[in-house]
Amino acid sequence: MDAEKTILIAEPKEVLGCSLSTSPTCRGFKTIQARTLKETLLAIQEEKVEVLILDASLLGEDGGFISIIRGMEEHLPIIVCAETNTPEFEAKIRQQRIFYYHIKSFGIEDLEMAISNAINRQSR
């Protein structure tokens, strides 16, 4: 493997980060944790990030923060993880050109598959 690839996990609590750090999908990748939107933006500025996993609880009502990320890294695959789903919120988030919308109750395997697909797509 040439340069180490980075997955940025932005969530207030390190729940996903702990689950994914032992995941076979994420082995061989550097994972970075960010607990706030500010930390997320700083990490994107400082690192070459292949995939951003973004907890929906950081986004607020309209998900407008995603457009800021798009301004910094237009083609960065963003996976938004939500505890619960409302069709209105999901529709607003999907309009922001995210890579995948993950409902946490679907299980970690579903998220791992999305990460793998996002990384494979970046490698092309």
CSV table of N, CA, C and O in Angstrom, one decimal:
chain,number,residue,atom,x,y,z
A,1,MET,N,0.9,-1.2,0.0
A,1,MET,CA,0.0,0.0,0.0
A,1,MET,C,0.9,1.2,0.0
A,1,MET,O,1.8,1.3,0.8
A,2,ASP,N,0.6,2.2,-0.9
A,2,ASP,CA,1.4,3.4,-0.9
A,2,ASP,C,1.1,4.3,0.3
A,2,ASP,O,1.3,3.9,1.4
A,3,ALA,N,0.5,5.4,0.1
A,3,ALA,CA,0.3,6.3,1.2
A,3,ALA,C,-0.9,5.8,2.1
A,3,ALA,O,-1.8,5.2,1.5
A,4,GLU,N,-0.8,6.0,3.4
A,4,GLU,CA,-1.9,5.5,4.2
A,4,GLU,C,-3.2,6.3,4.0
A,4,GLU,O,-3.2,7.5,3.9
A,5,LYS,N,-4.3,5.6,3.8
A,5,LYS,CA,-5.6,6.3,3.5
A,5,LYS,C,-6.3,6.5,4.9
A,5,LYS,O,-6.1,5.8,5.8
A,6,THR,N,-7.1,7.6,4.9
A,6,THR,CA,-7.7,8.1,6.1
A,6,THR,C,-9.2,8.1,6.0
A,6,THR,O,-9.8,8.6,5.1
A,7,ILE,N,-9.8,7.6,7.1
A,7,ILE,CA,-11.2,7.7,7.3
A,7,ILE,C,-11.5,8.6,8.5
A,7,ILE,O,-10.9,8.4,9.6
A,8,LEU,N,-12.3,9.7,8.3
A,8,LEU,CA,-12.6,10.6,9.3
A,8,LEU,C,-14.0,10.3,9.8
A,8,LEU,O,-14.9,10.2,9.1
A,9,ILE,N,-14.0,10.1,11.2
A,9,ILE,CA,-15.3,9.8,11.8
A,9,ILE,C,-15.7,10.9,12.7
A,9,ILE,O,-15.0,11.2,13.7
A,10,ALA,N,-16.8,11.6,12.3
A,10,ALA,CA,-17.2,12.8,13.1
A,10,ALA,C,-18.5,12.5,13.8
A,10,ALA,O,-19.5,12.2,13.2
A,11,GLU,N,-18.3,12.4,15.1
A,11,GLU,CA,-19.5,12.0,16.0
A,11,GLU,C,-19.2,12.6,17.4
A,11,GLU,O,-18.0,12.6,17.8
A,12,PRO,N,-20.2,13.0,18.1
A,12,PRO,CA,-20.0,13.6,19.5
A,12,PRO,C,-19.5,12.5,20.5
A,12,PRO,O,-18.7,12.8,21.3
A,13,LYS,N,-19.9,11.3,20.3
A,13,LYS,CA,-19.4,10.2,21.2
A,13,LYS,C,-18.7,9.2,20.3
A,13,LYS,O,-19.1,9.0,19.1
A,14,GLU,N,-17.7,8.6,20.8
A,14,GLU,CA,-16.9,7.7,19.9
A,14,GLU,C,-17.4,6.3,19.8
A,14,GLU,O,-16.7,5.3,19.9
A,15,VAL,N,-18.7,6.2,19.5
A,15,VAL,CA,-19.3,4.9,19.4
A,15,VAL,C,-19.0,4.2,18.0
A,15,VAL,O,-18.5,3.1,18.0
A,16,LEU,N,-19.2,4.9,16.9
A,16,LEU,CA,-18.8,4.3,15.6
A,16,LEU,C,-17.3,4.1,15.5
A,16,LEU,O,-16.9,3.1,14.9
A,17,GLY,N,-16.6,5.0,16.0
A,17,GLY,CA,-15.1,4.9,15.9
A,17,GLY,C,-14.6,3.7,16.5
A,17,GLY,O,-13.7,3.0,16.0
A,18,CYS,N,-15.1,3.4,17.7
A,18,CYS,CA,-14.7,2.1,18.4
A,18,CYS,C,-15.1,0.9,17.6
A,18,CYS,O,-14.4,0.0,17.5
A,19,SER,N,-16.3,0.9,17.1
A,19,SER,CA,-16.8,-0.3,16.3
A,19,SER,C,-16.0,-0.5,15.1
A,19,SER,O,-15.6,-1.6,14.7
A,20,LEU,N,-15.7,0.6,14.4
A,20,LEU,CA,-15.0,0.5,13.1
A,20,LEU,C,-13.5,0.3,13.2
A,20,LEU,O,-12.9,-0.3,12.3
A,21,SER,N,-12.9,0.7,14.4
A,21,SER,CA,-11.5,0.5,14.5
A,21,SER,C,-11.1,-1.0,14.5
A,21,SER,O,-10.0,-1.3,14.1
A,22,THR,N,-12.0,-1.9,14.9
A,22,THR,CA,-11.7,-3.3,14.8
A,22,THR,C,-12.3,-4.0,13.6
A,22,THR,O,-12.1,-5.2,13.5
A,23,SER,N,-12.9,-3.2,12.8
A,23,SER,CA,-13.6,-3.8,11.6
A,23,SER,C,-12.6,-4.2,10.5
A,23,SER,O,-11.6,-3.5,10.3
A,24,PRO,N,-12.8,-5.4,9.9
A,24,PRO,CA,-11.9,-5.8,8.8
A,24,PRO,C,-11.8,-4.8,7.7
A,24,PRO,O,-10.8,-4.6,7.0
A,25,THR,N,-13.0,-4.1,7.4
A,25,THR,CA,-13.0,-3.1,6.3
A,25,THR,C,-12.1,-2.0,6.6
A,25,THR,O,-11.5,-1.4,5.7
A,26,CYS,N,-11.9,-1.6,7.8
A,26,CYS,CA,-11.1,-0.4,8.2
A,26,CYS,C,-9.6,-0.7,8.5
A,26,CYS,O,-8.9,0.2,8.7
A,27,ARG,N,-9.3,-2.0,8.6
A,27,ARG,CA,-7.9,-2.4,8.8
A,27,ARG,C,-7.0,-1.8,7.7
A,27,ARG,O,-7.4,-1.9,6.5
A,28,GLY,N,-5.9,-1.3,8.0
A,28,GLY,CA,-5.0,-0.8,7.0
A,28,GLY,C,-5.3,0.7,6.7
A,28,GLY,O,-4.6,1.3,5.8
A,29,PHE,N,-6.3,1.2,7.3
A,29,PHE,CA,-6.6,2.6,7.2
A,29,PHE,C,-6.4,3.3,8.5
A,29,PHE,O,-6.6,2.8,9.6
A,30,LYS,N,-6.1,4.6,8.4
A,30,LYS,CA,-5.9,5.4,9.6
A,30,LYS,C,-7.3,6.0,9.8
A,30,LYS,O,-8.0,6.5,8.9
A,31,THR,N,-7.8,5.9,11.1
A,31,THR,CA,-9.1,6.5,11.4
A,31,THR,C,-8.8,7.7,12.3
A,31,THR,O,-8.0,7.6,13.2
A,32,ILE,N,-9.5,8.8,12.1
A,32,ILE,CA,-9.4,10.0,12.9
A,32,ILE,C,-10.8,10.3,13.5
A,32,ILE,O,-11.7,10.2,12.7
A,33,GLN,N,-10.8,10.7,14.7
A,33,GLN,CA,-12.0,11.0,15.4
A,33,GLN,C,-12.2,12.6,15.4
A,33,GLN,O,-11.2,13.2,15.7
A,34,ALA,N,-13.4,13.1,15.2
A,34,ALA,CA,-13.7,14.5,15.4
A,34,ALA,C,-15.0,14.5,16.2
A,34,ALA,O,-15.9,13.8,15.8
A,35,ARG,N,-15.1,15.3,17.2
A,35,ARG,CA,-16.3,15.3,18.0
A,35,ARG,C,-17.2,16.5,17.7
A,35,ARG,O,-18.3,16.5,18.1
A,36,THR,N,-16.7,17.5,17.0
A,36,THR,CA,-17.5,18.7,16.7
A,36,THR,C,-17.3,19.0,15.2
A,36,THR,O,-16.4,18.5,14.5
A,37,LEU,N,-18.2,19.9,14.7
A,37,LEU,CA,-18.1,20.3,13.3
A,37,LEU,C,-16.7,21.1,13.1
A,37,LEU,O,-16.1,20.9,12.1
A,38,LYS,N,-16.3,21.9,14.1
A,38,LYS,CA,-15.0,22.6,13.9
A,38,LYS,C,-13.9,21.6,13.8
A,38,LYS,O,-13.0,21.8,12.9
A,39,GLU,N,-13.8,20.6,14.7
A,39,GLU,CA,-12.8,19.6,14.6
A,39,GLU,C,-12.8,18.8,13.2
A,39,GLU,O,-11.8,18.5,12.7
A,40,THR,N,-14.0,18.6,12.7
A,40,THR,CA,-14.2,18.0,11.4
A,40,THR,C,-13.5,18.8,10.3
A,40,THR,O,-12.8,18.3,9.5
A,41,LEU,N,-13.9,20.1,10.3
A,41,LEU,CA,-13.3,21.0,9.3
A,41,LEU,C,-11.8,21.1,9.4
A,41,LEU,O,-11.1,21.0,8.3
A,42,LEU,N,-11.2,21.2,10.6
A,42,LEU,CA,-9.8,21.2,10.8
A,42,LEU,C,-9.1,19.9,10.3
A,42,LEU,O,-8.1,20.0,9.6
A,43,ALA,N,-9.7,18.8,10.6
A,43,ALA,CA,-9.2,17.5,10.1
A,43,ALA,C,-9.2,17.4,8.6
A,43,ALA,O,-8.2,17.0,8.0
A,44,ILE,N,-10.2,17.9,7.9
A,44,ILE,CA,-10.3,17.9,6.5
A,44,ILE,C,-9.2,18.8,5.9
A,44,ILE,O,-8.6,18.5,4.9
A,45,GLN,N,-8.9,19.9,6.6
A,45,GLN,CA,-7.9,20.8,6.1
A,45,GLN,C,-6.5,20.2,6.3
A,45,GLN,O,-5.6,20.5,5.5
A,46,GLU,N,-6.3,19.5,7.4
A,46,GLU,CA,-5.0,19.0,7.7
A,46,GLU,C,-4.6,17.6,7.1
A,46,GLU,O,-3.4,17.3,6.9
A,47,GLU,N,-5.6,16.8,6.8
A,47,GLU,CA,-5.4,15.5,6.3
A,47,GLU,C,-6.0,15.3,4.9
A,47,GLU,O,-6.9,15.9,4.6
A,48,LYS,N,-5.4,14.3,4.2
A,48,LYS,CA,-6.1,13.8,3.0
A,48,LYS,C,-7.1,12.8,3.4
A,48,LYS,O,-6.7,11.7,3.8
A,49,VAL,N,-8.3,13.1,3.4
A,49,VAL,CA,-9.4,12.2,3.9
A,49,VAL,C,-10.0,11.5,2.7
A,49,VAL,O,-10.5,12.1,1.8
A,50,GLU,N,-10.1,10.1,2.8
A,50,GLU,CA,-10.8,9.3,1.7
A,50,GLU,C,-12.3,9.2,1.9
A,50,GLU,O,-13.0,9.2,0.9
A,51,VAL,N,-12.7,9.1,3.1
A,51,VAL,CA,-14.1,9.0,3.4
A,51,VAL,C,-14.4,9.7,4.8
A,51,VAL,O,-13.7,9.7,5.7
A,52,LEU,N,-15.6,10.4,4.8
A,52,LEU,CA,-16.0,11.1,6.0
A,52,LEU,C,-17.3,10.4,6.4
A,52,LEU,O,-18.3,10.3,5.7
A,53,ILE,N,-17.3,9.9,7.7
A,53,ILE,CA,-18.5,9.4,8.3
A,53,ILE,C,-19.0,10.4,9.3
A,53,ILE,O,-18.3,10.8,10.2
A,54,LEU,N,-20.2,10.9,9.0
A,54,LEU,CA,-20.7,12.1,9.7
A,54,LEU,C,-22.0,11.7,10.5
A,54,LEU,O,-22.9,11.3,9.9
A,55,ASP,N,-21.9,11.9,11.8
A,55,ASP,CA,-23.1,11.6,12.6
A,55,ASP,C,-24.1,12.7,12.4
A,55,ASP,O,-23.8,13.9,12.4
A,56,ALA,N,-25.4,12.3,12.1
A,56,ALA,CA,-26.4,13.3,11.8
A,56,ALA,C,-26.7,14.2,12.9
A,56,ALA,O,-27.2,15.3,12.7
A,57,SER,N,-26.4,13.8,14.2
A,57,SER,CA,-26.6,14.7,15.3
A,57,SER,C,-25.8,15.9,15.3
A,57,SER,O,-26.2,16.9,15.9
A,58,LEU,N,-24.7,16.0,14.5
A,58,LEU,CA,-23.9,17.2,14.3
A,58,LEU,C,-24.5,18.1,13.3
A,58,LEU,O,-24.1,19.3,13.3
A,59,LEU,N,-25.4,17.7,12.5
A,59,LEU,CA,-25.9,18.5,11.4
A,59,LEU,C,-27.0,19.5,11.6
A,59,LEU,O,-27.1,20.4,10.8
A,60,GLY,N,-27.8,19.4,12.7
A,60,GLY,CA,-28.9,20.3,12.9
A,60,GLY,C,-30.0,19.9,11.9
A,60,GLY,O,-30.1,18.8,11.4
A,61,GLU,N,-30.9,20.8,11.8
A,61,GLU,CA,-32.2,20.6,11.0
A,61,GLU,C,-32.0,20.4,9.5
A,61,GLU,O,-32.7,19.6,8.9
A,62,ASP,N,-31.1,21.2,8.9
A,62,ASP,CA,-31.1,21.2,7.4
A,62,ASP,C,-29.9,20.6,6.8
A,62,ASP,O,-29.8,20.5,5.6
A,63,GLY,N,-28.9,20.2,7.6
A,63,GLY,CA,-27.7,19.6,7.0
A,63,GLY,C,-26.8,20.6,6.2
A,63,GLY,O,-26.0,20.1,5.4
A,64,GLY,N,-27.0,21.9,6.4
A,64,GLY,CA,-26.3,22.9,5.6
A,64,GLY,C,-24.8,22.8,5.8
A,64,GLY,O,-24.0,23.2,4.9
A,65,PHE,N,-24.3,22.2,6.8
A,65,PHE,CA,-22.9,22.0,7.1
A,65,PHE,C,-22.2,21.2,5.9
A,65,PHE,O,-21.0,21.4,5.6
A,66,ILE,N,-22.9,20.3,5.3
A,66,ILE,CA,-22.4,19.5,4.3
A,66,ILE,C,-21.9,20.4,3.1
A,66,ILE,O,-20.9,20.1,2.5
A,67,SER,N,-22.7,21.4,2.8
A,67,SER,CA,-22.3,22.3,1.7
A,67,SER,C,-20.9,23.0,2.0
A,67,SER,O,-20.2,23.3,1.1
A,68,ILE,N,-20.6,23.2,3.3
A,68,ILE,CA,-19.3,23.8,3.6
A,68,ILE,C,-18.2,22.8,3.3
A,68,ILE,O,-17.2,23.1,2.7
A,69,ILE,N,-18.5,21.5,3.7
A,69,ILE,CA,-17.5,20.5,3.3
A,69,ILE,C,-17.3,20.3,1.8
A,69,ILE,O,-16.2,20.2,1.3
A,70,ARG,N,-18.4,20.4,1.1
A,70,ARG,CA,-18.4,20.3,-0.4
A,70,ARG,C,-17.5,21.4,-0.9
A,70,ARG,O,-16.8,21.3,-1.9
A,71,GLY,N,-17.6,22.6,-0.3
A,71,GLY,CA,-16.8,23.7,-0.8
A,71,GLY,C,-15.3,23.5,-0.6
A,71,GLY,O,-14.4,24.0,-1.3
A,72,MET,N,-14.9,22.7,0.4
A,72,MET,CA,-13.5,22.3,0.7
A,72,MET,C,-13.1,21.1,-0.1
A,72,MET,O,-12.0,21.1,-0.6
A,73,GLU,N,-13.9,20.1,-0.1
A,73,GLU,CA,-13.5,18.8,-0.8
A,73,GLU,C,-14.8,18.4,-1.6
A,73,GLU,O,-15.6,17.6,-1.1
A,74,GLU,N,-14.9,18.8,-2.8
A,74,GLU,CA,-16.1,18.6,-3.6
A,74,GLU,C,-16.4,17.1,-3.8
A,74,GLU,O,-17.6,16.7,-3.8
A,75,HIS,N,-15.4,16.2,-4.0
A,75,HIS,CA,-15.7,14.8,-4.3
A,75,HIS,C,-15.5,13.9,-3.1
A,75,HIS,O,-15.5,12.7,-3.3
A,76,LEU,N,-15.4,14.4,-1.9
A,76,LEU,CA,-15.2,13.6,-0.7
A,76,LEU,C,-16.5,12.8,-0.5
A,76,LEU,O,-17.6,13.3,-0.4
A,77,PRO,N,-16.4,11.4,-0.4
A,77,PRO,CA,-17.6,10.6,-0.1
A,77,PRO,C,-18.0,10.9,1.4
A,77,PRO,O,-17.2,10.7,2.3
A,78,ILE,N,-19.2,11.3,1.5
A,78,ILE,CA,-19.7,11.6,2.9
A,78,ILE,C,-20.8,10.5,3.2
A,78,ILE,O,-21.8,10.4,2.4
A,79,ILE,N,-20.6,9.8,4.3
A,79,ILE,CA,-21.6,8.9,4.8
A,79,ILE,C,-22.2,9.5,6.0
A,79,ILE,O,-21.5,9.7,7.0
A,80,VAL,N,-23.6,9.8,6.0
A,80,VAL,CA,-24.3,10.3,7.1
A,80,VAL,C,-24.9,9.2,7.9
A,80,VAL,O,-25.6,8.4,7.3
A,81,CYS,N,-24.7,9.1,9.2
A,81,CYS,CA,-25.2,8.1,10.0
A,81,CYS,C,-26.3,8.7,11.0
A,81,CYS,O,-26.0,9.6,11.7
A,82,ALA,N,-27.5,8.2,10.9
A,82,ALA,CA,-28.6,8.7,11.8
A,82,ALA,C,-29.1,7.6,12.7
A,82,ALA,O,-29.2,6.5,12.4
A,83,GLU,N,-29.4,8.1,13.9
A,83,GLU,CA,-29.9,7.2,14.9
A,83,GLU,C,-31.3,6.8,14.5
A,83,GLU,O,-31.7,5.6,14.6
A,84,THR,N,-32.2,7.7,14.1
A,84,THR,CA,-33.5,7.4,13.7
A,84,THR,C,-33.7,8.1,12.3
A,84,THR,O,-33.0,9.1,12.0
A,85,ASN,N,-34.7,7.7,11.6
A,85,ASN,CA,-34.9,8.3,10.3
A,85,ASN,C,-36.2,9.0,10.2
A,85,ASN,O,-37.3,8.5,10.6
A,86,THR,N,-36.2,10.2,9.6
A,86,THR,CA,-37.4,10.9,9.2
A,86,THR,C,-37.3,11.1,7.7
A,86,THR,O,-36.2,11.6,7.3
A,87,PRO,N,-38.3,10.9,6.9
A,87,PRO,CA,-38.2,11.1,5.5
A,87,PRO,C,-37.8,12.5,5.1
A,87,PRO,O,-37.0,12.7,4.2
A,88,GLU,N,-38.3,13.5,5.9
A,88,GLU,CA,-38.0,14.9,5.6
A,88,GLU,C,-36.5,15.2,5.7
A,88,GLU,O,-35.9,15.8,4.9
A,89,PHE,N,-35.9,14.7,6.9
A,89,PHE,CA,-34.5,15.0,7.1
A,89,PHE,C,-33.7,14.2,6.1
A,89,PHE,O,-32.7,14.8,5.5
A,90,GLU,N,-34.0,13.0,5.8
A,90,GLU,CA,-33.2,12.2,4.9
A,90,GLU,C,-33.3,12.9,3.5
A,90,GLU,O,-32.2,12.9,2.8
A,91,ALA,N,-34.4,13.4,3.1
A,91,ALA,CA,-34.5,14.0,1.8
A,91,ALA,C,-33.6,15.3,1.7
A,91,ALA,O,-32.9,15.5,0.7
A,92,LYS,N,-33.6,16.1,2.8
A,92,LYS,CA,-32.7,17.3,2.9
A,92,LYS,C,-31.3,16.9,2.8
A,92,LYS,O,-30.5,17.5,2.1
A,93,ILE,N,-30.9,15.8,3.5
A,93,ILE,CA,-29.5,15.4,3.5
A,93,ILE,C,-29.1,14.8,2.1
A,93,ILE,O,-28.0,15.1,1.6
A,94,ARG,N,-29.9,14.0,1.5
A,94,ARG,CA,-29.6,13.5,0.2
A,94,ARG,C,-29.5,14.5,-0.9
A,94,ARG,O,-28.7,14.4,-1.8
A,95,GLN,N,-30.1,15.7,-0.7
A,95,GLN,CA,-30.0,16.8,-1.7
A,95,GLN,C,-28.6,17.4,-1.6
A,95,GLN,O,-28.2,18.1,-2.6
A,96,GLN,N,-27.8,17.1,-0.6
A,96,GLN,CA,-26.5,17.6,-0.4
A,96,GLN,C,-25.4,16.8,-1.1
A,96,GLN,O,-24.3,16.9,-0.9
A,97,ARG,N,-25.9,15.8,-1.9
A,97,ARG,CA,-24.9,14.9,-2.7
A,97,ARG,C,-24.0,14.1,-1.8
A,97,ARG,O,-22.8,14.0,-2.0
A,98,ILE,N,-24.7,13.5,-0.8
A,98,ILE,CA,-23.9,12.6,0.1
A,98,ILE,C,-23.7,11.2,-0.6
A,98,ILE,O,-24.4,10.9,-1.6
A,99,PHE,N,-22.7,10.4,-0.2
A,99,PHE,CA,-22.5,9.1,-0.8
A,99,PHE,C,-23.5,8.1,-0.3
A,99,PHE,O,-24.0,7.3,-1.1
A,100,TYR,N,-23.8,8.1,1.0
A,100,TYR,CA,-24.7,7.1,1.6
A,100,TYR,C,-25.4,7.7,2.8
A,100,TYR,O,-24.7,8.4,3.6
A,101,TYR,N,-26.6,7.2,3.1
A,101,TYR,CA,-27.3,7.6,4.3
A,101,TYR,C,-27.6,6.3,5.1
A,101,TYR,O,-28.2,5.4,4.6
A,102,HIS,N,-26.9,6.2,6.2
A,102,HIS,CA,-27.0,5.0,7.0
A,102,HIS,C,-27.8,5.2,8.3
A,102,HIS,O,-27.6,6.1,9.0
A,103,ILE,N,-28.7,4.3,8.5
A,103,ILE,CA,-29.5,4.2,9.7
A,103,ILE,C,-28.8,3.3,10.7
A,103,ILE,O,-28.6,2.1,10.3
A,104,LYS,N,-28.4,3.7,11.8
A,104,LYS,CA,-27.6,2.9,12.7
A,104,LYS,C,-28.2,1.6,13.1
A,104,LYS,O,-27.5,0.6,13.3
A,105,SER,N,-29.5,1.5,13.2
A,105,SER,CA,-30.2,0.2,13.5
A,105,SER,C,-30.0,-0.8,12.4
A,105,SER,O,-30.2,-2.0,12.7
A,106,PHE,N,-29.6,-0.4,11.2
A,106,PHE,CA,-29.3,-1.4,10.1
A,106,PHE,C,-28.1,-2.3,10.5
A,106,PHE,O,-27.9,-3.3,9.8
A,107,GLY,N,-27.2,-1.8,11.4
A,107,GLY,CA,-26.1,-2.6,11.8
A,107,GLY,C,-24.8,-2.2,11.1
A,107,GLY,O,-24.8,-1.5,10.1
A,108,ILE,N,-23.7,-2.6,11.8
A,108,ILE,CA,-22.4,-2.1,11.4
A,108,ILE,C,-22.0,-2.7,10.0
A,108,ILE,O,-21.2,-2.0,9.3
A,109,GLU,N,-22.5,-3.9,9.7
A,109,GLU,CA,-22.1,-4.5,8.4
A,109,GLU,C,-22.5,-3.6,7.2
A,109,GLU,O,-21.8,-3.5,6.2
A,110,ASP,N,-23.7,-3.0,7.3
A,110,ASP,CA,-24.2,-2.1,6.3
A,110,ASP,C,-23.3,-0.9,6.1
A,110,ASP,O,-22.9,-0.5,5.0
A,111,LEU,N,-22.8,-0.4,7.2
A,111,LEU,CA,-21.9,0.8,7.2
A,111,LEU,C,-20.6,0.4,6.6
A,111,LEU,O,-20.0,1.1,5.8
A,112,GLU,N,-20.1,-0.8,7.0
A,112,GLU,CA,-18.8,-1.3,6.5
A,112,GLU,C,-18.8,-1.4,5.0
A,112,GLU,O,-17.8,-1.1,4.3
A,113,MET,N,-19.9,-1.9,4.5
A,113,MET,CA,-20.1,-2.1,3.0
A,113,MET,C,-20.0,-0.7,2.3
A,113,MET,O,-19.4,-0.5,1.3
A,114,ALA,N,-20.7,0.3,2.9
A,114,ALA,CA,-20.7,1.6,2.4
A,114,ALA,C,-19.3,2.2,2.4
A,114,ALA,O,-18.9,2.8,1.4
A,115,ILE,N,-18.6,2.0,3.4
A,115,ILE,CA,-17.2,2.5,3.5
A,115,ILE,C,-16.3,1.9,2.4
A,115,ILE,O,-15.6,2.5,1.7
A,116,SER,N,-16.5,0.6,2.3
A,116,SER,CA,-15.7,-0.2,1.3
A,116,SER,C,-16.0,0.3,-0.1
A,116,SER,O,-15.1,0.6,-0.9
A,117,ASN,N,-17.3,0.5,-0.4
A,117,ASN,CA,-17.7,1.0,-1.7
A,117,ASN,C,-17.2,2.4,-1.9
A,117,ASN,O,-16.7,2.8,-3.0
A,118,ALA,N,-17.2,3.3,-0.9
A,118,ALA,CA,-16.7,4.7,-1.1
A,118,ALA,C,-15.2,4.7,-1.3
A,118,ALA,O,-14.7,5.4,-2.2
A,119,ILE,N,-14.5,3.8,-0.6
A,119,ILE,CA,-13.0,3.8,-0.8
A,119,ILE,C,-12.7,3.2,-2.2
A,119,ILE,O,-11.8,3.8,-2.9
A,120,ASN,N,-13.4,2.2,-2.6
A,120,ASN,CA,-13.1,1.6,-4.0
A,120,ASN,C,-13.4,2.6,-5.0
A,120,ASN,O,-12.7,2.7,-6.0
A,121,ARG,N,-14.5,3.4,-4.8
A,121,ARG,CA,-14.8,4.5,-5.8
A,121,ARG,C,-13.7,5.6,-5.9
A,121,ARG,O,-13.4,6.1,-7.0
A,122,GLN,N,-13.2,5.9,-4.7
A,122,GLN,CA,-12.1,6.9,-4.7
A,122,GLN,C,-10.8,6.4,-5.4
A,122,GLN,O,-10.1,7.2,-5.9
A,123,SER,N,-10.6,5.1,-5.3
A,123,SER,CA,-9.4,4.5,-5.9
A,123,SER,C,-9.3,4.5,-7.4
A,123,SER,O,-8.3,4.3,-8.0
A,124,ARG,N,-10.5,4.7,-8.0
A,124,ARG,CA,-10.6,4.7,-9.5
A,124,ARG,C,-10.0,5.9,-10.1
A,124,ARG,O,-9.9,6.9,-9.7
